[in-house]
XYZ file of C-alpha atoms in Angstrom:
70
model
C 22.680 5.860 -36.094
C 23.992 5.959 -32.545
C 21.992 9.099 -31.803
C 18.681 7.497 -32.752
C 19.462 4.424 -30.651
C 20.349 6.622 -27.689
C 17.151 8.610 -28.186
C 15.093 5.392 -28.189
C 16.777 4.181 -25.014
C 16.259 7.539 -23.321
C 12.594 7.577 -24.325
C 11.995 4.024 -23.094
C 13.687 4.800 -19.772
C 11.437 7.837 -19.342
C 8.347 5.723 -20.045
C 9.492 3.050 -17.584
C 10.110 5.650 -14.872
C 6.642 7.086 -15.425
C 5.071 3.645 -15.154
C 6.994 2.930 -11.952
C 5.893 6.220 -10.404
C 2.240 5.465 -11.211
C 2.566 1.995 -9.691
C 4.078 3.406 -6.517
C 1.422 6.098 -6.258
C -1.292 3.436 -6.192
C 0.484 1.399 -3.527
C -1.889 -0.504 -1.225
C 0.504 0.024 1.679
C -0.497 3.251 3.397
C 1.716 5.112 5.818
C 0.074 4.731 9.229
C 0.214 7.503 11.802
C 1.298 6.817 15.379
C -2.315 7.259 16.505
C -3.578 4.727 13.957
C -0.895 2.209 14.921
C -1.749 2.676 18.589
C -5.447 2.088 17.861
C -4.633 -1.052 15.883
C -2.389 -2.327 18.685
C -5.125 -1.649 21.251
C -7.627 -3.543 19.103
C -5.181 -6.461 18.851
C -4.849 -6.477 22.654
C -8.644 -6.493 23.039
C -8.766 -9.570 20.779
C -6.383 -11.534 22.990
C -3.130 -10.281 21.475
C -2.555 -13.310 19.243
C -2.720 -11.431 15.933
C 0.037 -9.651 14.071
C -0.694 -6.209 12.665
C -1.266 -7.319 9.078
C -3.840 -9.931 10.131
C -5.499 -7.424 12.461
C -5.790 -4.887 9.639
C -7.301 -7.543 7.347
C -9.892 -8.384 10.011
C -10.683 -4.728 10.670
C -11.212 -4.130 6.949
C -13.455 -7.201 6.779
C -15.497 -5.928 9.740
C -15.798 -2.516 8.126
C -16.966 -3.979 4.832
C -19.569 -6.141 6.581
C -20.838 -3.180 8.598
C -21.077 -1.046 5.459
C -23.242 -3.592 3.648
C -25.841 -3.774 6.455
């Protein structure tokens, strides 16, 4: 009886690990290169420098989506 319980636990752990790996693979947080970060920082400076990076990225995405729809 203990063996079947252990097998169930092992199987459920394997499933959970697989689900976690899939969730991490689809992460919306990309790894930015130095060049990309520099470009973002330069864009922030051209906007007056009052934005943080996350807000700047949101605005850049919004601008890109608007430009794409035209």
